[in-house]
PDB file of C-alpha atoms in Angstrom:
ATOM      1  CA  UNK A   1     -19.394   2.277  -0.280  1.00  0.00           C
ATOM      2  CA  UNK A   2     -16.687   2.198  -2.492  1.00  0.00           C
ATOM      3  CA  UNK A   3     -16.354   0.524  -5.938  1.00  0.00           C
ATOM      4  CA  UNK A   4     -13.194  -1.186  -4.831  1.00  0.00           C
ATOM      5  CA  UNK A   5     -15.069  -2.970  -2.182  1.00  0.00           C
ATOM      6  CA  UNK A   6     -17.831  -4.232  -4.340  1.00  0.00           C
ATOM      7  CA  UNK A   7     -15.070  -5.302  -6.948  1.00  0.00           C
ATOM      8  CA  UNK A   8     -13.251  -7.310  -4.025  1.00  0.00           C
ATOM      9  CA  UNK A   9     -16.913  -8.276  -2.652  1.00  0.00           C
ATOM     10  CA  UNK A  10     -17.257 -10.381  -6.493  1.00  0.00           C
ATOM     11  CA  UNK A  11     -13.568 -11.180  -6.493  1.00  0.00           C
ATOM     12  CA  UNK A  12     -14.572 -12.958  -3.063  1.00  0.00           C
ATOM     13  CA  UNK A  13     -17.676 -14.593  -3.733  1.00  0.00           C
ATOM     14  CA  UNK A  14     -16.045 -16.327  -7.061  1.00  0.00           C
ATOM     15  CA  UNK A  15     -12.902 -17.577  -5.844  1.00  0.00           C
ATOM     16  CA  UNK A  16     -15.514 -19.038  -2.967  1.00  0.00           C
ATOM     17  CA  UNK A  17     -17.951 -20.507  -6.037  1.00  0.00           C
ATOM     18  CA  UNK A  18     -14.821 -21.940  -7.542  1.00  0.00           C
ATOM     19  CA  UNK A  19     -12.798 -23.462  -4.880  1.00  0.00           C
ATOM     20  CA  UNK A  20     -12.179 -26.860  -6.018  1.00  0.00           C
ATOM     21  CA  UNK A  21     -12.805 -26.840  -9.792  1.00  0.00           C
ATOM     22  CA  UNK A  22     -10.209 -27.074 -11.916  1.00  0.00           C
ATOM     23  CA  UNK A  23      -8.858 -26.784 -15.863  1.00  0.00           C
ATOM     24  CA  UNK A  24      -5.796 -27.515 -17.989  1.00  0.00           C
ATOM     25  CA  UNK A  25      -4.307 -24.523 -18.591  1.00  0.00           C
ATOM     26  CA  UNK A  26      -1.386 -23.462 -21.465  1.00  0.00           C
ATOM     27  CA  UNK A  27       1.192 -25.600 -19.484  1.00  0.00           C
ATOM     28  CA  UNK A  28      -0.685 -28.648 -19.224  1.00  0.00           C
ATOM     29  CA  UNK A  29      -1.076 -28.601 -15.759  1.00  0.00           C
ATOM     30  CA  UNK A  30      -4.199 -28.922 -14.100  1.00  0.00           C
ATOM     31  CA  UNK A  31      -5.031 -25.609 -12.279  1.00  0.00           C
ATOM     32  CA  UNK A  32      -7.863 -24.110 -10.206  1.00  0.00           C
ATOM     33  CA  UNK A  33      -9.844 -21.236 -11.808  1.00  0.00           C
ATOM     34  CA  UNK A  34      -8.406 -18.247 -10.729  1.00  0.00           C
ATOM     35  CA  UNK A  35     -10.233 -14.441 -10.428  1.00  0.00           C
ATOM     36  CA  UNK A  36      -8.283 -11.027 -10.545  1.00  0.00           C
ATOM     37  CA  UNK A  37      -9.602  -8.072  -9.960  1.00  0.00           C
ATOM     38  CA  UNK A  38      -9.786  -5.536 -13.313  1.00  0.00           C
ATOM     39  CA  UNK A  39      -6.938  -7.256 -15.107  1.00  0.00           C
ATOM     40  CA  UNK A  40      -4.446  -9.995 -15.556  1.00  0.00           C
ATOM     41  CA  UNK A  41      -1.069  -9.367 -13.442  1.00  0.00           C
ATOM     42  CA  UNK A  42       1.698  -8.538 -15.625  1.00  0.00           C
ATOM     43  CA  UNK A  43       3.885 -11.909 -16.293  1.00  0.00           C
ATOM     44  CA  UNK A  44       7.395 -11.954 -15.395  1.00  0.00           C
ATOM     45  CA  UNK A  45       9.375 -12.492 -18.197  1.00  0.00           C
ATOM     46  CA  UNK A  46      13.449 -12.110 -19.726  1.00  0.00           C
ATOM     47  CA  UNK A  47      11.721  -9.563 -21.663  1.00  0.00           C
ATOM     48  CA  UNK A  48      10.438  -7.077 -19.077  1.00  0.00           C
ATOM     49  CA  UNK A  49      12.940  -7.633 -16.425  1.00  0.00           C
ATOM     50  CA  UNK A  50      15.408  -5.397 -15.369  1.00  0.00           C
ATOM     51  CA  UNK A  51      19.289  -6.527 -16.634  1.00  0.00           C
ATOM     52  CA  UNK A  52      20.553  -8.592 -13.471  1.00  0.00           C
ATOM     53  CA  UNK A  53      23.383  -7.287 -11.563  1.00  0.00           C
ATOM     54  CA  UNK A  54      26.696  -9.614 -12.674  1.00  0.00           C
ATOM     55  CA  UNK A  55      26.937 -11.940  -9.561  1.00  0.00           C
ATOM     56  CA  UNK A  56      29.994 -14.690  -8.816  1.00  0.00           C
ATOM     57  CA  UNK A  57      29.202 -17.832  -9.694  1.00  0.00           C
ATOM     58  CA  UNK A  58      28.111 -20.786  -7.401  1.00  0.00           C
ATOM     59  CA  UNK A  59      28.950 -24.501  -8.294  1.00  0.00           C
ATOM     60  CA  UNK A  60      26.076 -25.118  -5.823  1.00  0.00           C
ATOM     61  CA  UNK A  61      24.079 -22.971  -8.230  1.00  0.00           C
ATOM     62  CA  UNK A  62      25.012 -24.824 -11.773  1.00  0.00           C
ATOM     63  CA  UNK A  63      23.347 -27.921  -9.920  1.00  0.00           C
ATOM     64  CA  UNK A  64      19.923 -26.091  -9.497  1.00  0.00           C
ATOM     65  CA  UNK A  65      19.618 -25.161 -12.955  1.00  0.00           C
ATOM     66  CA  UNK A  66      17.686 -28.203 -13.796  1.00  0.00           C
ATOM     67  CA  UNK A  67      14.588 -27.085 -11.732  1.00  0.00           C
ATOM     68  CA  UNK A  68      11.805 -24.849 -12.638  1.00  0.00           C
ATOM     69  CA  UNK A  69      12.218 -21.379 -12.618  1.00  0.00           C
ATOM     70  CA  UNK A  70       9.468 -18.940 -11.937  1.00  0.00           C
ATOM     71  CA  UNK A  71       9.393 -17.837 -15.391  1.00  0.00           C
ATOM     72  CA  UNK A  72       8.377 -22.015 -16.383  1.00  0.00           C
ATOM     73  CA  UNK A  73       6.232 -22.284 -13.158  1.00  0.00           C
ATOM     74  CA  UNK A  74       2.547 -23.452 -13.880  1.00  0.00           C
ATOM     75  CA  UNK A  75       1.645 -20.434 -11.232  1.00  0.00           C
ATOM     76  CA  UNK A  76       2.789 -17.847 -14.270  1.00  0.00           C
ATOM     77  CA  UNK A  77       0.131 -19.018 -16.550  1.00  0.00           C
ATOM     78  CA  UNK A  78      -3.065 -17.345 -15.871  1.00  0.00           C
ATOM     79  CA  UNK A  79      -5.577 -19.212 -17.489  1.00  0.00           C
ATOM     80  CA  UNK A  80      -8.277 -20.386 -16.474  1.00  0.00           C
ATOM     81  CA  UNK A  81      -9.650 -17.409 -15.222  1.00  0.00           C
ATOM     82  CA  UNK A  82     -12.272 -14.872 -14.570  1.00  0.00           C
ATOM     83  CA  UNK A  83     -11.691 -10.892 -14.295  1.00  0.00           C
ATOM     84  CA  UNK A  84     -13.594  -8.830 -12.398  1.00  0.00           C
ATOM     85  CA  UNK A  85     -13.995  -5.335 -14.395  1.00  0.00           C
ATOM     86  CA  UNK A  86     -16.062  -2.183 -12.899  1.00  0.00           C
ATOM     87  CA  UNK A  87     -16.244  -0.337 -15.522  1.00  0.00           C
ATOM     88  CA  UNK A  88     -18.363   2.662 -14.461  1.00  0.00           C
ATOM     89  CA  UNK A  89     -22.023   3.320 -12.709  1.00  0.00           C
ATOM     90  CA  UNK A  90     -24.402   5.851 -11.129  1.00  0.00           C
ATOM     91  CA  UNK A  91     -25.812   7.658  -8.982  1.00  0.00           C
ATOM     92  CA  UNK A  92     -29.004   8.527  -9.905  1.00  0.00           C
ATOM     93  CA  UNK A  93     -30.063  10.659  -7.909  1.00  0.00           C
ATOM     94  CA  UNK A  94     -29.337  11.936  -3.988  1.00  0.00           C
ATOM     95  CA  UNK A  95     -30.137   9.270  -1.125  1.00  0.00           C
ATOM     96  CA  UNK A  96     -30.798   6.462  -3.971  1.00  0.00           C
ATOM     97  CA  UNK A  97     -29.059   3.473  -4.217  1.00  0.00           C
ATOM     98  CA  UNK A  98     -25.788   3.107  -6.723  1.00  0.00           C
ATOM     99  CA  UNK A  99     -26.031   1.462  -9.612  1.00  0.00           C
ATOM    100  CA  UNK A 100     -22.837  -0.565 -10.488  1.00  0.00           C
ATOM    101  CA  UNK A 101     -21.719  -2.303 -13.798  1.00  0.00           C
ATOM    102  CA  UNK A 102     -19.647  -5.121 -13.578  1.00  0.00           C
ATOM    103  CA  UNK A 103     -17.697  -7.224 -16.170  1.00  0.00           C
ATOM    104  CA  UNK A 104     -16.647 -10.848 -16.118  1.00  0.00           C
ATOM    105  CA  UNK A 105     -14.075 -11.938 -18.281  1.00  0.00           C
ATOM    106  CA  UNK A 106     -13.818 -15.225 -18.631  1.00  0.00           C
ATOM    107  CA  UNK A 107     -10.889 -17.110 -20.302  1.00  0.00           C
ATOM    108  CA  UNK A 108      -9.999 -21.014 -20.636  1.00  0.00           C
ATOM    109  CA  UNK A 109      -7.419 -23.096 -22.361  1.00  0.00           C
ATOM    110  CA  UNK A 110      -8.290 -26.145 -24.619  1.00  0.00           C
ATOM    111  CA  UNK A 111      -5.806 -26.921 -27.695  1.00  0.00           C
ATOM    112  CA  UNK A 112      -8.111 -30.137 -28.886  1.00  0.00           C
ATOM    113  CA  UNK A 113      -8.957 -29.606 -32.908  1.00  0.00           C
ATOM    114  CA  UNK A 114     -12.296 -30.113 -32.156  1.00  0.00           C
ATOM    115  CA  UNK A 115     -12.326 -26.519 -30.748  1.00  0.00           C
ATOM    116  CA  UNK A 116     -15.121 -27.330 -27.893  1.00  0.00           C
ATOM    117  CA  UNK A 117     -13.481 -24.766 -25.347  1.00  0.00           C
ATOM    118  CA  UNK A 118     -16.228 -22.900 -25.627  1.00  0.00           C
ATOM    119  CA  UNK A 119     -17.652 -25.523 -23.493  1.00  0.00           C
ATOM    120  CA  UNK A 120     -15.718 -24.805 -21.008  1.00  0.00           C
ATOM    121  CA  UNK A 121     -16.313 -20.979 -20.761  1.00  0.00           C
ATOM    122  CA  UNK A 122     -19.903 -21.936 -20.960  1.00  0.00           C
ATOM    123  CA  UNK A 123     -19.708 -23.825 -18.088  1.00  0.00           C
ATOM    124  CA  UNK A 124     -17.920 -21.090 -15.935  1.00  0.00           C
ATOM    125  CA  UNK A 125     -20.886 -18.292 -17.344  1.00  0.00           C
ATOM    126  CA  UNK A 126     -23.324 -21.319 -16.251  1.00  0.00           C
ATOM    127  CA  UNK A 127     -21.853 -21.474 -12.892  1.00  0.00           C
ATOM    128  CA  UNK A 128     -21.728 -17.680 -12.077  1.00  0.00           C
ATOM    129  CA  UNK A 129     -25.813 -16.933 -13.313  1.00  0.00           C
ATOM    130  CA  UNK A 130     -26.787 -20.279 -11.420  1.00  0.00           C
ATOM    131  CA  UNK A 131     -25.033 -19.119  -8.404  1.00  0.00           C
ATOM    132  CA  UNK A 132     -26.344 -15.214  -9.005  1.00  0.00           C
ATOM    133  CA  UNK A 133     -29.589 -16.344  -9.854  1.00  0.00           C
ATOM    134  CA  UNK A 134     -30.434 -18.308  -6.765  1.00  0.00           C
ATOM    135  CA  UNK A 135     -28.196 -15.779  -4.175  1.00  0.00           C
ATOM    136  CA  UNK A 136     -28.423 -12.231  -5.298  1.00  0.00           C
ATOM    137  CA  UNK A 137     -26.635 -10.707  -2.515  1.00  0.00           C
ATOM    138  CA  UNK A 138     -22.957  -9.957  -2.910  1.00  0.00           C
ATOM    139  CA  UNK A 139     -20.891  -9.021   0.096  1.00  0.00           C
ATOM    140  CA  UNK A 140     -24.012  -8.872   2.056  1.00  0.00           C
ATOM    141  CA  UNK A 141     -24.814  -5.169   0.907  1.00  0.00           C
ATOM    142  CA  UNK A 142     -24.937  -4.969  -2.835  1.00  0.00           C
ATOM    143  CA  UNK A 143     -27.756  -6.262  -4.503  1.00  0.00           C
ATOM    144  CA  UNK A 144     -27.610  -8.042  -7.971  1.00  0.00           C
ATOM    145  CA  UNK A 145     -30.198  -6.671 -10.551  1.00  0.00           C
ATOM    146  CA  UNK A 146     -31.739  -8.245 -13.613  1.00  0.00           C
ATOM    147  CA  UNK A 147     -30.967  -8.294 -16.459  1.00  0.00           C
ATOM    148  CA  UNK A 148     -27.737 -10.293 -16.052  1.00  0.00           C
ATOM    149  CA  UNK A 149     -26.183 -10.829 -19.886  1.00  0.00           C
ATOM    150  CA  UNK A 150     -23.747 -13.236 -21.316  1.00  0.00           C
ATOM    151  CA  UNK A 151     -21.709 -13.718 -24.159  1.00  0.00           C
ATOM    152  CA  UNK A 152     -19.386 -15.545 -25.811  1.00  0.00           C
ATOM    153  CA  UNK A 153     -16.380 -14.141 -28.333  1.00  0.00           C
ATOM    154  CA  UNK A 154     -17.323 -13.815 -31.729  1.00  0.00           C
ATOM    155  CA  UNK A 155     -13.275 -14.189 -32.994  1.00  0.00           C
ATOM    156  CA  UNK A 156     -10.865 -17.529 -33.740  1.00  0.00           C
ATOM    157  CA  UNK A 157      -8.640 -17.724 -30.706  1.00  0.00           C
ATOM    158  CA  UNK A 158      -8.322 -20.836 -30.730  1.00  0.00           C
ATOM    159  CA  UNK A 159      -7.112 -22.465 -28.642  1.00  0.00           C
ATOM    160  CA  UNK A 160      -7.892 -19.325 -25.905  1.00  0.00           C
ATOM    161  CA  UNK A 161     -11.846 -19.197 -25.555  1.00  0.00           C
ATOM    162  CA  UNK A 162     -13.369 -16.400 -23.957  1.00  0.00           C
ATOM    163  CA  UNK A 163     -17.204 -15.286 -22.436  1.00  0.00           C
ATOM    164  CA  UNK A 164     -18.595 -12.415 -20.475  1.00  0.00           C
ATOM    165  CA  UNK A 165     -21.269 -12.212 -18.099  1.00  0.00           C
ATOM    166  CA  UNK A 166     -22.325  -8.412 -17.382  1.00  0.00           C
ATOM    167  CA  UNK A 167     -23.907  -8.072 -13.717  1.00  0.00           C
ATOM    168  CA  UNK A 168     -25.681  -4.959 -12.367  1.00  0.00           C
ATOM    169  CA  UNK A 169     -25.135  -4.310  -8.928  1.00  0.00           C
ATOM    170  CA  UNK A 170     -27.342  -2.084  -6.777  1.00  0.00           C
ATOM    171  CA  UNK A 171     -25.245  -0.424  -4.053  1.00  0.00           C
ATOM    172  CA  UNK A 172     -25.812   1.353  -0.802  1.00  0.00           C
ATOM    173  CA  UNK A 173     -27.425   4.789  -1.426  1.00  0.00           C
ATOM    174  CA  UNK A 174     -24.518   7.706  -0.135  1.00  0.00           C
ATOM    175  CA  UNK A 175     -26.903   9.683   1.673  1.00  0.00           C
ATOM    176  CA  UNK A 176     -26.453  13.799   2.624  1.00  0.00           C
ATOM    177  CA  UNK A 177     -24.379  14.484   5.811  1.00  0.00           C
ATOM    178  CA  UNK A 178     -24.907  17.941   6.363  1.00  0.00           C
ATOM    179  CA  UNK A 179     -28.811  19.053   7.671  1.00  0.00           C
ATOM    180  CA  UNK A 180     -30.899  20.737   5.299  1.00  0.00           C
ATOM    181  CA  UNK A 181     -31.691  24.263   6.149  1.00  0.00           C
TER     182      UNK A 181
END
């Protein structure tokens, strides 16, 4: 076992538990919940790209100005999502089973004064103990242990709104190769 395998093993499972559901996100557009493992991908943006080679112009290319680029595309936005953090474990002792920590970020959009994202976020931590509650097994080898912990932010950042679930994963034990003597 590897942790990478039991952080794509979650990554899996969620993007399965949330197929279908979707949220606005920062551009408006309606968008399915996403999941990346440990942290957000880096956006592309004028301001960390590389200075583009000069190029001759194109009428052709004047035309397709107009249209999106992938700097306005709905697909740069991350939000709604959930992140997948491992951020450490152990091994308690020789031939027992790993114990892995796991961290779900979870992150909608809502820009309504009435600040009820939380909602939201609420519903996505919901969703994830419901579906770990009644189906502890993840990957079909690592076992989800109690207790599973949630929590929602404590800071304005509005209109962002953000909850964590913490999950406990028991893992196969790594057992000794070499005969005792």
């Amino acid at each position: 076992m590897t942790q990478e395998f039991l952080q794509d093993a979650v990554v899996a499972d969620l993007e399965q538990l949330f197929q279908g559901e979707t949220l606005k996100n920062s551009a408006g557009e309606d968008r399915r919940i996403r999941v990346y493992p440990q942290d957000l991908p880096i956006r592309a943006g004028a301001d960390i790209e590389p200075d583009p080679e000069p190029v001759e112009e194109d009428p052709e290319e004047e035309q397709l100005e107009d249209q999106p680029t992938a700097e306005t595309e709905p697909e740069d936005v991350p939000e709604p999502y959930v992140i997948v953090r491992v951020p450490g474990g152990e091994l308690p002792a020789q031939d027992t089973r790993q114990q892995v920590e796991v961290i779900l970020v979870v992150c909608v959009y809502d820009p309504d004064p009435g600040r009820q994202g939380f909602r939201d976020a609420l519903h996505i931590v919901n969703t994830i103990m419901t579906h770990y509650g009644k189906n502890g097994i993840v990957g079909r080898r690592y076992e989800v242990q109690y207790p599973i912990k949630w929590v929602t932010q404590e800071e304005d950042t509005h209109p962002y709104y953000f909850a964590g679930v913490a999950l406990n994963l028991a893992a196969p034990a790594i057992f000794k190769e070499v005969p005792e003597t």
